[in-house]
Every structure is written in structure tokens, then in C-alpha cells.
Short mmCIF file of C-alpha atoms in Angstrom, two decimals:
data_model
loop_
_atom_site.label_atom_id
_atom_site.label_comp_id
_atom_site.label_asym_id
_atom_site.label_seq_id
_atom_site.Cartn_x
_atom_site.Cartn_y
_atom_site.Cartn_z
CA UNK G 7 65.38 -64.23 9.84
CA UNK G 8 62.06 -62.65 8.83
CA UNK G 9 60.16 -63.63 11.91
CA UNK G 10 56.67 -62.13 10.99
CA UNK G 11 56.71 -63.86 7.71
CA UNK G 12 57.69 -67.22 9.27
CA UNK G 13 54.85 -66.95 11.81
CA UNK G 14 52.35 -66.14 9.14
CA UNK G 15 53.40 -69.27 7.27
CA UNK G 16 53.01 -71.37 10.44
CA UNK G 17 49.57 -69.99 11.23
CA UNK G 18 48.50 -70.78 7.71
CA UNK G 19 49.78 -74.30 7.91
CA UNK G 20 48.21 -75.19 11.33
CA UNK G 21 44.89 -73.86 10.37
CA UNK G 22 44.45 -76.93 8.25
CA UNK G 23 44.72 -79.43 11.24
CA UNK G 24 42.92 -79.86 14.61
CA UNK G 25 42.61 -76.62 16.48
CA UNK G 26 44.59 -77.69 19.60
CA UNK G 27 47.29 -79.42 17.52
CA UNK G 28 47.60 -76.17 15.59
CA UNK G 29 47.98 -74.13 18.82
CA UNK G 30 50.62 -76.66 20.05
CA UNK G 31 52.58 -76.38 16.77
CA UNK G 32 52.42 -72.67 16.93
CA UNK G 33 53.55 -72.67 20.53
CA UNK G 34 56.55 -74.87 19.79
CA UNK G 35 57.64 -72.60 17.01
CA UNK G 36 57.33 -69.66 19.41
CA UNK G 37 59.44 -71.39 22.03
CA UNK G 38 62.06 -72.30 19.54
CA UNK G 39 62.32 -68.59 18.44
CA UNK G 40 62.40 -67.34 21.91
CA UNK G 41 65.25 -69.71 22.85
CA UNK G 42 67.37 -69.06 19.77
CA UNK G 43 66.78 -65.53 18.62
CA UNK G 44 67.92 -62.30 20.33
CA UNK G 45 65.03 -60.35 21.82
CA UNK G 46 65.54 -57.56 19.35
CA UNK G 47 64.40 -59.84 16.50
CA UNK G 48 61.41 -61.09 18.47
CA UNK G 49 60.33 -57.55 19.68
CA UNK G 50 57.92 -56.90 16.65
CA UNK G 51 55.95 -59.95 17.55
CA UNK G 52 55.78 -59.72 21.36
CA UNK G 53 52.12 -59.10 21.38
CA UNK G 54 51.53 -62.31 19.33
CA UNK G 55 53.87 -64.29 21.43
CA UNK G 56 52.28 -63.11 24.69
CA UNK G 57 48.73 -63.69 23.38
CA UNK G 58 49.54 -67.24 22.30
CA UNK G 59 51.19 -68.15 25.59
CA UNK G 60 48.38 -66.70 27.66
CA UNK G 61 45.72 -68.46 25.63
CA UNK G 62 47.49 -71.83 25.87
CA UNK G 63 47.99 -71.42 29.61
CA UNK G 64 44.17 -71.46 30.19
CA UNK G 65 43.29 -74.13 27.61
CA UNK G 66 41.46 -77.27 28.49
CA UNK G 67 44.22 -79.54 27.27
CA UNK G 68 47.27 -80.28 29.34
CA UNK G 69 49.24 -80.66 26.18
CA UNK G 70 48.86 -76.96 25.73
CA UNK G 71 49.05 -75.69 29.33
CA UNK G 72 52.31 -77.49 30.02
CA UNK G 73 54.49 -75.86 27.37
CA UNK G 74 52.58 -72.66 27.90
CA UNK G 75 54.37 -72.25 31.29
CA UNK G 76 57.74 -72.19 29.49
CA UNK G 77 56.42 -69.86 26.76
CA UNK G 78 55.19 -67.38 29.39
CA UNK G 79 58.61 -67.41 31.05
CA UNK G 80 60.50 -67.06 27.84
CA UNK G 81 58.27 -64.17 26.61
CA UNK G 82 58.75 -62.34 29.92
CA UNK G 83 62.49 -62.88 29.74
CA UNK G 84 62.64 -61.55 26.25
CA UNK G 85 60.52 -58.51 27.05
CA UNK G 86 62.74 -57.79 29.97
CA UNK G 87 65.95 -57.86 28.00
CA UNK G 88 67.28 -54.25 27.78
CA UNK G 89 67.55 -52.60 24.31
CA UNK G 90 71.16 -52.06 23.31
CA UNK G 91 70.51 -48.37 22.78
CA UNK G 92 69.11 -48.10 26.33
CA UNK G 93 72.20 -49.81 27.67
CA UNK G 94 74.40 -47.30 25.91
CA UNK G 95 72.40 -44.40 27.11
CA UNK G 96 71.42 -45.41 30.62
CA UNK G 97 73.94 -48.09 31.68
CA UNK G 98 73.40 -51.78 32.27
CA UNK G 99 71.54 -51.60 35.61
CA UNK G 100 69.17 -48.78 34.79
CA UNK G 101 68.46 -50.20 31.31
CA UNK G 102 67.52 -53.54 33.00
CA UNK G 103 65.31 -51.79 35.43
CA UNK G 104 63.36 -49.91 32.64
CA UNK G 105 63.05 -53.02 30.55
CA UNK G 106 61.72 -55.06 33.50
CA UNK G 107 59.22 -52.36 34.47
CA UNK G 108 57.76 -52.56 30.88
CA UNK G 109 56.86 -56.21 31.17
CA UNK G 110 53.00 -56.47 31.49
CA UNK G 111 51.98 -57.52 34.99
CA UNK G 112 49.29 -59.85 33.38
CA UNK G 113 52.06 -61.99 31.86
CA UNK G 114 53.74 -62.57 35.20
CA UNK G 115 50.42 -63.20 36.80
CA UNK G 116 49.53 -65.81 34.16
CA UNK G 117 52.76 -67.68 34.89
CA UNK G 118 52.06 -67.40 38.65
CA UNK G 119 48.59 -68.85 38.11
CA UNK G 120 50.08 -71.98 36.39
CA UNK G 121 51.92 -72.93 39.58
CA UNK G 122 48.51 -73.83 41.04
CA UNK G 123 47.19 -75.68 37.99
CA UNK G 124 45.02 -78.72 38.65
CA UNK G 125 47.40 -81.00 36.73
CA UNK G 126 50.61 -82.14 38.36
CA UNK G 127 52.58 -82.11 35.02
CA UNK G 128 51.60 -78.55 34.52
CA UNK G 129 52.65 -77.47 37.98
CA UNK G 130 56.01 -79.24 37.55
CA UNK G 131 56.65 -77.35 34.31
CA UNK G 132 55.59 -74.13 35.87
CA UNK G 133 58.10 -74.64 38.65
CA UNK G 134 60.84 -75.13 36.17
CA UNK G 135 59.76 -72.21 34.14
CA UNK G 136 59.95 -69.90 37.13
CA UNK G 137 63.49 -71.25 37.88
CA UNK G 138 64.47 -70.49 34.18
CA UNK G 139 62.99 -66.92 34.42
CA UNK G 140 64.88 -66.17 37.72
CA UNK G 141 68.08 -67.23 36.11
CA UNK G 142 67.56 -65.39 32.86
CA UNK G 143 66.11 -62.12 34.17
CA UNK G 144 66.78 -61.47 37.90
CA UNK G 145 65.74 -57.94 37.17
CA UNK G 146 62.13 -59.00 37.13
CA UNK G 147 62.49 -60.10 40.86
CA UNK G 148 64.92 -57.73 42.43
CA UNK G 149 62.27 -54.98 43.12
CA UNK G 150 64.67 -52.25 42.12
CA UNK G 151 61.88 -49.79 40.98
CA UNK G 152 59.81 -52.80 39.86
CA UNK G 153 56.92 -54.33 41.66
CA UNK G 154 57.82 -57.85 42.91
CA UNK G 155 55.97 -60.63 41.04
CA UNK G 156 54.17 -61.46 44.27
CA UNK G 157 51.79 -63.95 42.84
CA UNK G 158 54.68 -66.01 41.41
CA UNK G 159 56.53 -65.95 44.75
CA UNK G 160 53.40 -66.67 46.83
CA UNK G 161 52.31 -69.59 44.66
CA UNK G 162 55.83 -70.96 44.53
CA UNK G 163 55.90 -70.88 48.30
CA UNK G 164 52.64 -72.86 48.34
CA UNK G 165 54.26 -75.51 46.01
CA UNK G 166 57.34 -75.62 48.25
CA UNK G 167 55.04 -76.67 51.18
CA UNK G 168 52.91 -79.15 49.21
CA UNK G 169 53.85 -82.56 50.52
CA UNK G 170 51.53 -84.54 48.18
CA UNK G 171 54.36 -85.05 45.73
CA UNK G 172 58.03 -85.14 46.97
CA UNK G 173 59.59 -84.59 43.50
CA UNK G 174 57.39 -81.48 42.85
CA UNK G 175 58.11 -80.17 46.37
CA UNK G 176 61.88 -80.62 45.89
CA UNK G 177 61.77 -79.01 42.51
CA UNK G 178 59.82 -76.06 43.83
CA UNK G 179 62.39 -75.57 46.58
CA UNK G 180 65.13 -75.60 44.10
CA UNK G 181 63.27 -72.94 42.07
CA UNK G 182 62.75 -70.88 45.23
CA UNK G 183 66.41 -70.93 45.83
CA UNK G 184 66.92 -69.13 42.51
CA UNK G 185 64.03 -66.76 43.06
CA UNK G 186 65.29 -65.52 46.49
CA UNK G 187 68.76 -65.03 45.00
CA UNK G 188 67.29 -63.05 42.13
CA UNK G 189 65.26 -60.97 44.63
CA UNK G 190 68.55 -60.18 46.48
CA UNK G 191 67.36 -61.59 49.76
CA UNK G 192 70.61 -62.87 51.24
CA UNK G 193 69.31 -63.00 54.80
CA UNK G 194 65.81 -63.52 56.27
CA UNK G 195 65.57 -59.89 57.34
CA UNK G 196 65.73 -58.80 53.72
CA UNK G 197 62.36 -60.44 52.90
CA UNK G 198 59.73 -57.69 52.57
CA UNK G 199 56.45 -57.77 54.46
CA UNK G 200 53.12 -55.90 53.96
CA UNK G 201 51.86 -54.89 50.63
CA UNK G 202 54.92 -56.06 48.68
CA UNK G 203 54.37 -59.77 49.55
CA UNK G 204 51.54 -61.73 51.21
CA UNK G 205 52.29 -62.44 54.85
CA UNK G 206 52.31 -66.25 54.56
CA UNK G 207 54.72 -66.14 51.65
CA UNK G 208 56.97 -63.63 53.46
CA UNK G 209 57.16 -65.86 56.52
CA UNK G 210 57.90 -68.92 54.34
CA UNK G 211 60.65 -67.17 52.31
CA UNK G 212 62.36 -65.89 55.52
CA UNK G 213 62.22 -69.41 57.05
CA UNK G 214 63.46 -70.87 53.75
CA UNK G 215 66.52 -68.58 53.91
CA UNK G 216 67.09 -69.51 57.39
CA UNK G 217 66.81 -73.28 57.19
CA UNK G 218 67.10 -74.51 53.64
CA UNK G 219 68.60 -72.14 50.98
CA UNK G 220 72.28 -72.98 51.54
CA UNK G 221 71.66 -76.70 51.64
CA UNK G 222 69.56 -76.69 48.41
CA UNK G 223 72.12 -74.42 46.64
CA UNK G 224 74.87 -76.99 47.42
CA UNK G 225 72.78 -79.71 45.62
CA UNK G 226 71.31 -77.79 42.71
CA UNK G 227 72.22 -78.54 39.20
CA UNK G 228 71.98 -75.87 36.59
CA UNK G 229 71.78 -78.49 33.86
CA UNK G 230 68.43 -79.84 35.02
CA UNK G 231 64.90 -78.62 34.51
CA UNK G 232 65.50 -77.34 30.94
CA UNK G 233 62.47 -76.10 29.06
CA UNK G 234 63.45 -78.08 25.90
CA UNK G 235 61.01 -80.84 26.89
CA UNK G 236 58.22 -78.45 25.84
CA UNK G 237 59.41 -78.49 22.20
#
């Protein structure tokens, strides 16, 4: 698959329509590529994929911001996939650490920001996107030589405590269950404090592990919350 040529064709086609609809069509193609192709084939167009997702995440239209949450997560996951040559040379764990460290902080920050979007539907999608990212690339969360995505964790903790919408709160708590597992926080004492994580988020995560994590893990379904609704 000649990915750059395909994207050029898409960009040419969408330029003929409404601007936001063109952005949406392009975003859908990007998501499809990220879900179906290995990261090695997408690597040459990572800058384009990242730029498109970040622009959509701050767009005025909900129709763009909602799928942008999934695009941000999928781009981050693809960028954090270790190169096969690095795996051969460094081993699986070290190659994963190196790949995760190379993911731009601004990409994870953009995803974290969507968790506080003014629109409920966008926040819901963002919660699901974070869950997908934690499943696909726990190396981005485990802090093994990589800065924790503290904005994602802190904003997810806020969503977990938001009682205005029960469905969103429950989804956020299920996502948090996957995040704390990816971080390697098996017990409350493992949750960092200080510079690594804001105090309120640290306190919430420790209490979550103490009171809720096991119960939620028993009820969680890995089949739900797919990002295919964005396509």
C-alpha cells in the first residue's frame, strides 16, 4: 500500500467539498489506516497524521472533535510501536521504552485536553480513546524511563468524579482501571506523588485502587467502547 500517494489522492478529493467535511473525510481515512496497517507503513506520514488529529481536536465542530480523540490515541499508539530492528537489537522491553519516549508530549497533552471538552459526546469518545491507548500501548503509561502522561491521568480522574452523567462517569472509571493497570500500580502505595502526578489525581488514583479497581475489572468488557464509531 503506497500510503503517501493514497493520502495525496484523498486530500485532492476533499478540497472540492466543504472544508469541515473534507477534514472529516481525511480523518476517517487516517483512522482506517491506523487501525489496519502496521506502524512501519504509517511511519513516513506520522507528522501528517499527528497534525490532522491535533487540528481536528480543536475544531469548532463536534463532528471533528469527536473522531479526533480516537485519531490522537491511534497516532500515539502507532508512534509508540517499537521498530522491529530496535526489538532485535535492544530487546522487547527496552525497545518499547525507547519508542514510547519518542512520542511527542504535545500529542498526549492534546488527548488529555479532550477529556475536558465542553461537549459530552466528545468527552465520552475521549474516555474510550484513552482506554484503547492504555490497552494498546501500556509502555506510554508505565513510567519506565518515560514521563507519565499526567494530564491524561489527571483529567481522567476528574471525569471519574463527575456525577453529572452516570454513563460517562462509569465509562471513565472503566478507562481508569485500564490506565492504572498500564501504569503498573497494583496497590495504592505504588501511585506516585509530587511532580510526577498532581496531588488531587494521585489521591484519587490511590483511593480508586483501594475501593473500586477490582470491582470494575470484574465487570469490564473488552468488546465495548471500540473506536470504530468514529469511522
